[in-house]
Amino acid sequence: MDVKIENSWKEALKDEFEKPYFATLCEFVRQEYKSFTIYPPAGLIFNAFNLCPIDKIKVVIIGQDPYHEPGQAHGLCFSVNDGIKYPPSLQNIYKEIASEYNQPMPQSGNLTRWAEQGVLLLNATLTVREHAAGSHQWKGWETFTDNVIKEVNKRCEGVVFLLWGSYAQKKEMFIDKAKVCVLKSAHPSPLSAYRGFFGCNHFVMANEYLRKNGKEEIIW
């Protein structure tokens, strides 16, 4: 199957694109876009991959589901388009960065600048129906993104995985901690951020690890 995705990912995932489950998933997604309003826009489903080639990855952040309200989702977990109000989890992420680095919060919730520096902003599910959180879960996306994590684990060293919340932490089973750094905390959601996300110091720690491994730090 010819999937429009950045070339390094196309090579890394070429076997995945030929598996029966992926064909079934693509047909489901095609029908959903025909019948409903689906986010992100179809051309941005693989935005996280297109902005961050596999050989450029420094940090992996794992989310669960795209935002499901108008104008928000653009293919990067936790990120929203310019001019869109910060969702609560992103606001808490920015609060933690502001605390760690003693800097003001950014004006935009668009994390494209992170992706372009080597942060893979990976949702486990890459599409969602408008106003219906979780509506595209268990259709095949999780199988695909689990295998993405396995490919990153296989091909990359000196990468930082930020696993926030129990859902992301289940992905730890695919990660060889001898090759990478895994940082875990509570989810930045308002329901849980006070149980360990605030004060986690993950952004400073990630940059310290990158620096020790001879990589350029992320400008958060």
mmCIF file of N, CA and C in Angstrom, residues 86-198:
data_model
loop_
_atom_site.group_PDB
_atom_site.id
_atom_site.type_symbol
_atom_site.label_atom_id
_atom_site.label_comp_id
_atom_site.label_asym_id
_atom_site.label_seq_id
_atom_site.Cartn_x
_atom_site.Cartn_y
_atom_site.Cartn_z
ATOM 1 N N TYR A 86 -5.358 26.964 24.641
ATOM 2 C CA TYR A 86 -4.678 25.769 25.141
ATOM 3 C C TYR A 86 -5.681 24.812 25.775
ATOM 4 N N PRO A 87 -5.691 23.538 25.406
ATOM 5 C CA PRO A 87 -6.432 22.554 26.200
ATOM 6 C C PRO A 87 -5.774 22.414 27.583
ATOM 7 N N PRO A 88 -6.521 21.920 28.574
ATOM 8 C CA PRO A 88 -5.998 21.887 29.950
ATOM 9 C C PRO A 88 -4.677 21.139 30.114
ATOM 10 N N SER A 89 -4.519 19.982 29.453
ATOM 11 C CA SER A 89 -3.265 19.230 29.606
ATOM 12 C C SER A 89 -2.085 20.017 29.062
ATOM 13 N N LEU A 90 -2.269 20.649 27.916
ATOM 14 C CA LEU A 90 -1.185 21.439 27.341
ATOM 15 C C LEU A 90 -0.866 22.634 28.233
ATOM 16 N N GLN A 91 -1.875 23.239 28.814
ATOM 17 C CA GLN A 91 -1.627 24.349 29.728
ATOM 18 C C GLN A 91 -0.751 23.889 30.888
ATOM 19 N N ASN A 92 -1.008 22.684 31.396
ATOM 20 C CA ASN A 92 -0.201 22.169 32.506
ATOM 21 C C ASN A 92 1.214 21.807 32.057
ATOM 22 N N ILE A 93 1.354 21.324 30.823
ATOM 23 C CA ILE A 93 2.695 21.074 30.273
ATOM 24 C C ILE A 93 3.480 22.383 30.221
ATOM 25 N N TYR A 94 2.842 23.425 29.723
ATOM 26 C CA TYR A 94 3.510 24.730 29.649
ATOM 27 C C TYR A 94 3.833 25.274 31.046
ATOM 28 N N LYS A 95 2.941 25.049 32.006
ATOM 29 C CA LYS A 95 3.221 25.500 33.378
ATOM 30 C C LYS A 95 4.461 24.812 33.932
ATOM 31 N N GLU A 96 4.585 23.515 33.661
ATOM 32 C CA GLU A 96 5.752 22.779 34.158
ATOM 33 C C GLU A 96 7.036 23.268 33.502
ATOM 34 N N ILE A 97 7.003 23.507 32.197
ATOM 35 C CA ILE A 97 8.190 24.032 31.507
ATOM 36 C C ILE A 97 8.548 25.410 32.053
ATOM 37 N N ALA A 98 7.533 26.260 32.245
ATOM 38 C CA ALA A 98 7.773 27.604 32.783
ATOM 39 C C ALA A 98 8.425 27.533 34.161
ATOM 40 N N SER A 99 7.999 26.555 34.963
ATOM 41 C CA SER A 99 8.557 26.377 36.299
ATOM 42 C C SER A 99 10.001 25.877 36.234
ATOM 43 N N GLU A 100 10.253 24.908 35.356
ATOM 44 C CA GLU A 100 11.592 24.322 35.264
ATOM 45 C C GLU A 100 12.620 25.310 34.733
ATOM 46 N N TYR A 101 12.202 26.138 33.793
ATOM 47 C CA TYR A 101 13.145 27.029 33.124
ATOM 48 C C TYR A 101 12.969 28.499 33.508
ATOM 49 N N ASN A 102 12.029 28.770 34.404
ATOM 50 C CA ASN A 102 11.774 30.144 34.849
ATOM 51 C C ASN A 102 11.570 31.063 33.647
ATOM 52 N N GLN A 103 10.640 30.660 32.787
ATOM 53 C CA GLN A 103 10.364 31.427 31.574
ATOM 54 C C GLN A 103 8.856 31.600 31.411
ATOM 55 N N PRO A 104 8.413 32.602 30.653
ATOM 56 C CA PRO A 104 6.973 32.781 30.440
ATOM 57 C C PRO A 104 6.396 31.693 29.557
ATOM 58 N N MET A 105 5.092 31.478 29.659
ATOM 59 C CA MET A 105 4.419 30.498 28.821
ATOM 60 C C MET A 105 4.323 31.016 27.393
ATOM 61 N N PRO A 106 4.442 30.127 26.382
ATOM 62 C CA PRO A 106 4.376 30.557 24.977
ATOM 63 C C PRO A 106 3.008 31.131 24.631
ATOM 64 N N GLN A 107 2.977 31.883 23.558
ATOM 65 C CA GLN A 107 1.728 32.488 23.095
ATOM 66 C C GLN A 107 0.862 31.492 22.325
ATOM 67 N N SER A 108 1.472 30.442 21.760
ATOM 68 C CA SER A 108 0.741 29.490 20.920
ATOM 69 C C SER A 108 0.861 28.074 21.460
ATOM 70 N N GLY A 109 -0.213 27.307 21.277
ATOM 71 C CA GLY A 109 -0.205 25.899 21.656
ATOM 72 C C GLY A 109 0.262 24.977 20.539
ATOM 73 N N ASN A 110 0.806 25.548 19.478
ATOM 74 C CA ASN A 110 1.282 24.769 18.337
ATOM 75 C C ASN A 110 2.689 24.244 18.630
ATOM 76 N N LEU A 111 2.831 22.916 18.690
ATOM 77 C CA LEU A 111 4.107 22.294 19.049
ATOM 78 C C LEU A 111 4.915 21.849 17.827
ATOM 79 N N THR A 112 4.577 22.394 16.664
ATOM 80 C CA THR A 112 5.349 22.073 15.461
ATOM 81 C C THR A 112 6.836 22.335 15.682
ATOM 82 N N ARG A 113 7.144 23.392 16.426
ATOM 83 C CA ARG A 113 8.558 23.734 16.666
ATOM 84 C C ARG A 113 9.268 22.624 17.441
ATOM 85 N N TRP A 114 8.557 21.917 18.316
ATOM 86 C CA TRP A 114 9.160 20.760 18.989
ATOM 87 C C TRP A 114 9.435 19.644 17.988
ATOM 88 N N ALA A 115 8.428 19.345 17.169
ATOM 89 C CA ALA A 115 8.560 18.251 16.206
ATOM 90 C C ALA A 115 9.744 18.490 15.277
ATOM 91 N N GLU A 116 9.918 19.723 14.855
ATOM 92 C CA GLU A 116 11.006 20.044 13.929
ATOM 93 C C GLU A 116 12.380 19.959 14.585
ATOM 94 N N GLN A 117 12.406 19.943 15.924
ATOM 95 C CA GLN A 117 13.671 19.756 16.652
ATOM 96 C C GLN A 117 13.955 18.287 16.977
ATOM 97 N N GLY A 118 13.016 17.406 16.657
ATOM 98 C CA GLY A 118 13.247 15.989 16.914
ATOM 99 C C GLY A 118 12.384 15.374 17.993
ATOM 100 N N VAL A 119 11.247 15.996 18.288
ATOM 101 C CA VAL A 119 10.304 15.432 19.263
ATOM 102 C C VAL A 119 9.173 14.749 18.491
ATOM 103 N N LEU A 120 9.086 13.429 18.620
ATOM 104 C CA LEU A 120 7.998 12.677 17.985
ATOM 105 C C LEU A 120 6.774 12.761 18.894
ATOM 106 N N LEU A 121 5.763 13.475 18.441
ATOM 107 C CA LEU A 121 4.539 13.714 19.233
ATOM 108 C C LEU A 121 3.482 12.728 18.763
ATOM 109 N N LEU A 122 3.522 11.536 19.330
ATOM 110 C CA LEU A 122 2.801 10.381 18.812
ATOM 111 C C LEU A 122 1.540 10.080 19.611
ATOM 112 N N ASN A 123 0.386 10.225 18.988
ATOM 113 C CA ASN A 123 -0.844 9.701 19.580
ATOM 114 C C ASN A 123 -0.955 8.210 19.266
ATOM 115 N N ALA A 124 -1.489 7.444 20.212
ATOM 116 C CA ALA A 124 -1.686 6.015 19.973
ATOM 117 C C ALA A 124 -2.756 5.778 18.916
ATOM 118 N N THR A 125 -3.758 6.637 18.890
ATOM 119 C CA THR A 125 -4.807 6.616 17.862
ATOM 120 C C THR A 125 -4.656 7.887 17.042
ATOM 121 N N LEU A 126 -4.650 7.768 15.722
ATOM 122 C CA LEU A 126 -4.290 8.923 14.892
ATOM 123 C C LEU A 126 -5.477 9.685 14.323
ATOM 124 N N THR A 127 -6.692 9.178 14.498
ATOM 125 C CA THR A 127 -7.881 9.880 14.011
ATOM 126 C C THR A 127 -8.998 9.773 15.051
ATOM 127 N N VAL A 128 -10.004 10.653 14.916
ATOM 128 C CA VAL A 128 -11.130 10.640 15.849
ATOM 129 C C VAL A 128 -12.326 11.322 15.189
ATOM 130 N N ARG A 129 -13.526 10.909 15.557
ATOM 131 C CA ARG A 129 -14.746 11.546 15.056
ATOM 132 C C ARG A 129 -15.042 12.796 15.887
ATOM 133 N N GLU A 130 -15.537 13.831 15.240
ATOM 134 C CA GLU A 130 -15.840 15.084 15.928
ATOM 135 C C GLU A 130 -16.758 14.864 17.129
ATOM 136 N N HIS A 131 -16.416 15.489 18.236
ATOM 137 C CA HIS A 131 -17.197 15.450 19.496
ATOM 138 C C HIS A 131 -17.259 14.045 20.117
ATOM 139 N N ALA A 132 -16.445 13.112 19.665
ATOM 140 C CA ALA A 132 -16.571 11.723 20.136
ATOM 141 C C ALA A 132 -15.203 11.165 20.513
ATOM 142 N N ALA A 133 -14.744 11.516 21.706
ATOM 143 C CA ALA A 133 -13.434 11.041 22.169
ATOM 144 C C ALA A 133 -13.379 9.517 22.137
ATOM 145 N N GLY A 134 -12.270 8.981 21.662
ATOM 146 C CA GLY A 134 -12.073 7.533 21.654
ATOM 147 C C GLY A 134 -12.818 6.789 20.571
ATOM 148 N N SER A 135 -13.459 7.507 19.661
ATOM 149 C CA SER A 135 -14.324 6.845 18.679
ATOM 150 C C SER A 135 -13.559 6.003 17.662
ATOM 151 N N HIS A 136 -12.270 6.240 17.493
ATOM 152 C CA HIS A 136 -11.478 5.434 16.558
ATOM 153 C C HIS A 136 -10.478 4.530 17.267
ATOM 154 N N GLN A 137 -10.682 4.342 18.566
ATOM 155 C CA GLN A 137 -9.831 3.391 19.286
ATOM 156 C C GLN A 137 -10.207 1.961 18.918
ATOM 157 N N TRP A 138 -9.191 1.097 18.987
ATOM 158 C CA TRP A 138 -9.350 -0.358 18.770
ATOM 159 C C TRP A 138 -9.838 -0.689 17.358
ATOM 160 N N LYS A 139 -9.465 0.150 16.397
ATOM 161 C CA LYS A 139 -9.753 -0.134 14.983
ATOM 162 C C LYS A 139 -8.484 -0.544 14.231
ATOM 163 N N GLY A 140 -7.348 -0.513 14.927
ATOM 164 C CA GLY A 140 -6.082 -0.877 14.307
ATOM 165 C C GLY A 140 -4.963 0.125 14.505
ATOM 166 N N TRP A 141 -5.331 1.360 14.867
ATOM 167 C CA TRP A 141 -4.285 2.364 15.053
ATOM 168 C C TRP A 141 -3.302 1.978 16.147
ATOM 169 N N GLU A 142 -3.800 1.385 17.235
ATOM 170 C CA GLU A 142 -2.896 1.035 18.346
ATOM 171 C C GLU A 142 -1.871 -0.003 17.916
ATOM 172 N N THR A 143 -2.293 -0.951 17.082
ATOM 173 C CA THR A 143 -1.347 -1.938 16.560
ATOM 174 C C THR A 143 -0.263 -1.237 15.759
ATOM 175 N N PHE A 144 -0.675 -0.296 14.920
ATOM 176 C CA PHE A 144 0.272 0.451 14.098
ATOM 177 C C PHE A 144 1.242 1.252 14.966
ATOM 178 N N THR A 145 0.722 2.020 15.915
ATOM 179 C CA THR A 145 1.607 2.890 16.691
ATOM 180 C C THR A 145 2.460 2.106 17.682
ATOM 181 N N ASP A 146 1.986 0.957 18.162
ATOM 182 C CA ASP A 146 2.860 0.092 18.967
ATOM 183 C C ASP A 146 4.062 -0.348 18.137
ATOM 184 N N ASN A 147 3.832 -0.652 16.885
ATOM 185 C CA ASN A 147 4.936 -1.065 16.017
ATOM 186 C C ASN A 147 5.833 0.105 15.644
ATOM 187 N N VAL A 148 5.281 1.315 15.607
ATOM 188 C CA VAL A 148 6.116 2.509 15.457
ATOM 189 C C VAL A 148 7.100 2.601 16.626
ATOM 190 N N ILE A 149 6.594 2.423 17.850
ATOM 191 C CA ILE A 149 7.459 2.480 19.028
ATOM 192 C C ILE A 149 8.533 1.402 18.955
ATOM 193 N N LYS A 150 8.166 0.211 18.507
ATOM 194 C CA LYS A 150 9.152 -0.869 18.362
ATOM 195 C C LYS A 150 10.229 -0.504 17.353
ATOM 196 N N GLU A 151 9.846 0.153 16.260
ATOM 197 C CA GLU A 151 10.832 0.559 15.252
ATOM 198 C C GLU A 151 11.763 1.634 15.791
ATOM 199 N N VAL A 152 11.222 2.582 16.541
ATOM 200 C CA VAL A 152 12.063 3.602 17.169
ATOM 201 C C VAL A 152 13.041 2.930 18.125
ATOM 202 N N ASN A 153 12.551 2.002 18.916
ATOM 203 C CA ASN A 153 13.383 1.277 19.865
ATOM 204 C C ASN A 153 14.506 0.523 19.146
ATOM 205 N N LYS A 154 14.184 -0.049 17.999
ATOM 206 C CA LYS A 154 15.151 -0.857 17.239
ATOM 207 C C LYS A 154 16.207 0.006 16.559
ATOM 208 N N ARG A 155 15.784 1.162 16.040
ATOM 209 C CA ARG A 155 16.650 1.951 15.168
ATOM 210 C C ARG A 155 17.351 3.121 15.852
ATOM 211 N N CYS A 156 16.889 3.523 17.026
ATOM 212 C CA CYS A 156 17.394 4.748 17.650
ATOM 213 C C CYS A 156 18.049 4.450 18.998
ATOM 214 N N GLU A 157 19.108 5.182 19.291
ATOM 215 C CA GLU A 157 19.742 5.134 20.608
ATOM 216 C C GLU A 157 19.818 6.543 21.174
ATOM 217 N N GLY A 158 19.930 6.632 22.493
ATOM 218 C CA GLY A 158 20.068 7.933 23.119
ATOM 219 C C GLY A 158 18.832 8.807 23.009
ATOM 220 N N VAL A 159 17.657 8.153 22.915
ATOM 221 C CA VAL A 159 16.379 8.855 22.804
ATOM 222 C C VAL A 159 15.719 8.907 24.182
ATOM 223 N N VAL A 160 14.946 9.947 24.441
ATOM 224 C CA VAL A 160 14.195 10.070 25.693
ATOM 225 C C VAL A 160 12.719 9.788 25.418
ATOM 226 N N PHE A 161 12.148 8.854 26.165
ATOM 227 C CA PHE A 161 10.706 8.594 26.125
ATOM 228 C C PHE A 161 10.068 9.253 27.345
ATOM 229 N N LEU A 162 9.105 10.137 27.108
ATOM 230 C CA LEU A 162 8.342 10.754 28.189
ATOM 231 C C LEU A 162 6.987 10.064 28.264
ATOM 232 N N LEU A 163 6.790 9.291 29.322
ATOM 233 C CA LEU A 163 5.577 8.488 29.479
ATOM 234 C C LEU A 163 4.752 9.075 30.624
ATOM 235 N N TRP A 164 3.729 9.805 30.243
ATOM 236 C CA TRP A 164 2.891 10.504 31.218
ATOM 237 C C TRP A 164 1.561 9.787 31.347
ATOM 238 N N GLY A 165 1.291 9.278 32.536
ATOM 239 C CA GLY A 165 0.022 8.595 32.782
ATOM 240 C C GLY A 165 0.101 7.106 32.489
ATOM 241 N N SER A 166 -0.870 6.379 33.021
ATOM 242 C CA SER A 166 -0.826 4.914 32.951
ATOM 243 C C SER A 166 -0.926 4.396 31.523
ATOM 244 N N TYR A 167 -1.687 5.084 30.672
ATOM 245 C CA TYR A 167 -1.831 4.603 29.293
ATOM 246 C C TYR A 167 -0.480 4.617 28.584
ATOM 247 N N ALA A 168 0.213 5.745 28.639
ATOM 248 C CA ALA A 168 1.527 5.838 27.987
ATOM 249 C C ALA A 168 2.522 4.870 28.609
ATOM 250 N N GLN A 169 2.423 4.675 29.916
ATOM 251 C CA GLN A 169 3.395 3.813 30.597
ATOM 252 C C GLN A 169 3.254 2.347 30.215
ATOM 253 N N LYS A 170 2.092 1.953 29.697
ATOM 254 C CA LYS A 170 1.946 0.581 29.198
ATOM 255 C C LYS A 170 2.843 0.321 27.994
ATOM 256 N N LYS A 171 3.246 1.376 27.307
ATOM 257 C CA LYS A 171 4.113 1.225 26.127
ATOM 258 C C LYS A 171 5.564 0.931 26.514
ATOM 259 N N GLU A 172 5.858 1.005 27.801
ATOM 260 C CA GLU A 172 7.230 0.749 28.261
ATOM 261 C C GLU A 172 7.692 -0.660 27.901
ATOM 262 N N MET A 173 6.751 -1.581 27.756
ATOM 263 C CA MET A 173 7.119 -2.969 27.439
ATOM 264 C C MET A 173 7.824 -3.087 26.081
ATOM 265 N N PHE A 174 7.665 -2.093 25.227
ATOM 266 C CA PHE A 174 8.281 -2.133 23.895
ATOM 267 C C PHE A 174 9.647 -1.446 23.853
ATOM 268 N N ILE A 175 10.115 -0.954 24.995
ATOM 269 C CA ILE A 175 11.286 -0.077 25.028
ATOM 270 C C ILE A 175 12.445 -0.762 25.748
ATOM 271 N N ASP A 176 13.617 -0.752 25.118
ATOM 272 C CA ASP A 176 14.838 -1.284 25.721
ATOM 273 C C ASP A 176 15.519 -0.166 26.508
ATOM 274 N N LYS A 177 15.366 -0.209 27.824
ATOM 275 C CA LYS A 177 15.847 0.900 28.651
ATOM 276 C C LYS A 177 17.381 0.961 28.730
ATOM 277 N N ALA A 178 18.063 -0.054 28.223
ATOM 278 C CA ALA A 178 19.525 -0.002 28.164
ATOM 279 C C ALA A 178 20.008 0.959 27.075
ATOM 280 N N LYS A 179 19.150 1.237 26.100
ATOM 281 C CA LYS A 179 19.528 2.072 24.952
ATOM 282 C C LYS A 179 19.004 3.491 25.040
ATOM 283 N N VAL A 180 17.994 3.704 25.871
ATOM 284 C CA VAL A 180 17.302 4.991 25.898
ATOM 285 C C VAL A 180 17.032 5.413 27.335
ATOM 286 N N CYS A 181 16.479 6.599 27.488
ATOM 287 C CA CYS A 181 16.064 7.111 28.799
ATOM 288 C C CYS A 181 14.538 7.119 28.855
ATOM 289 N N VAL A 182 13.971 6.534 29.887
ATOM 290 C CA VAL A 182 12.525 6.537 30.086
ATOM 291 C C VAL A 182 12.199 7.360 31.332
ATOM 292 N N LEU A 183 11.396 8.395 31.153
ATOM 293 C CA LEU A 183 10.957 9.236 32.272
ATOM 294 C C LEU A 183 9.447 9.097 32.415
ATOM 295 N N LYS A 184 8.983 8.793 33.623
ATOM 296 C CA LYS A 184 7.560 8.531 33.856
ATOM 297 C C LYS A 184 7.014 9.474 34.924
ATOM 298 N N SER A 185 5.759 9.865 34.736
ATOM 299 C CA SER A 185 5.078 10.672 35.759
ATOM 300 C C SER A 185 3.579 10.513 35.576
ATOM 301 N N ALA A 186 2.825 11.175 36.439
ATOM 302 C CA ALA A 186 1.382 11.284 36.244
ATOM 303 C C ALA A 186 1.100 12.040 34.945
ATOM 304 N N HIS A 187 -0.129 11.906 34.459
ATOM 305 C CA HIS A 187 -0.551 12.603 33.245
ATOM 306 C C HIS A 187 -0.728 14.094 33.553
ATOM 307 N N PRO A 188 -0.466 14.977 32.563
ATOM 308 C CA PRO A 188 -0.648 16.414 32.805
ATOM 309 C C PRO A 188 -2.095 16.888 32.867
ATOM 310 N N SER A 189 -3.053 15.998 32.703
ATOM 311 C CA SER A 189 -4.460 16.366 32.848
ATOM 312 C C SER A 189 -4.715 17.013 34.208
ATOM 313 N N PRO A 190 -5.651 17.966 34.270
ATOM 314 C CA PRO A 190 -5.988 18.571 35.568
ATOM 315 C C PRO A 190 -6.411 17.551 36.631
ATOM 316 N N LEU A 191 -6.898 16.395 36.192
ATOM 317 C CA LEU A 191 -7.323 15.360 37.144
ATOM 318 C C LEU A 191 -6.146 14.713 37.858
ATOM 319 N N SER A 192 -4.953 14.772 37.248
ATOM 320 C CA SER A 192 -3.833 14.014 37.807
ATOM 321 C C SER A 192 -2.525 14.782 37.903
ATOM 322 N N ALA A 193 -2.434 15.962 37.311
ATOM 323 C CA ALA A 193 -1.152 16.678 37.252
ATOM 324 C C ALA A 193 -0.549 16.902 38.632
ATOM 325 N N TYR A 194 -1.410 17.092 39.639
ATOM 326 C CA TYR A 194 -0.900 17.356 40.990
ATOM 327 C C TYR A 194 -0.408 16.093 41.685
ATOM 328 N N ARG A 195 -0.562 14.944 41.018
ATOM 329 C CA ARG A 195 -0.085 13.686 41.606
ATOM 330 C C ARG A 195 1.296 13.295 41.078
ATOM 331 N N GLY A 196 2.046 14.266 40.586
ATOM 332 C CA GLY A 196 3.419 13.957 40.188
ATOM 333 C C GLY A 196 3.877 14.527 38.868
ATOM 334 N N PHE A 197 2.954 15.073 38.059
ATOM 335 C CA PHE A 197 3.443 15.719 36.840
ATOM 336 C C PHE A 197 4.100 17.054 37.181
ATOM 337 N N PHE A 198 3.396 17.870 37.978
ATOM 338 C CA PHE A 198 4.016 19.121 38.413
ATOM 339 C C PHE A 198 5.227 18.800 39.285
#
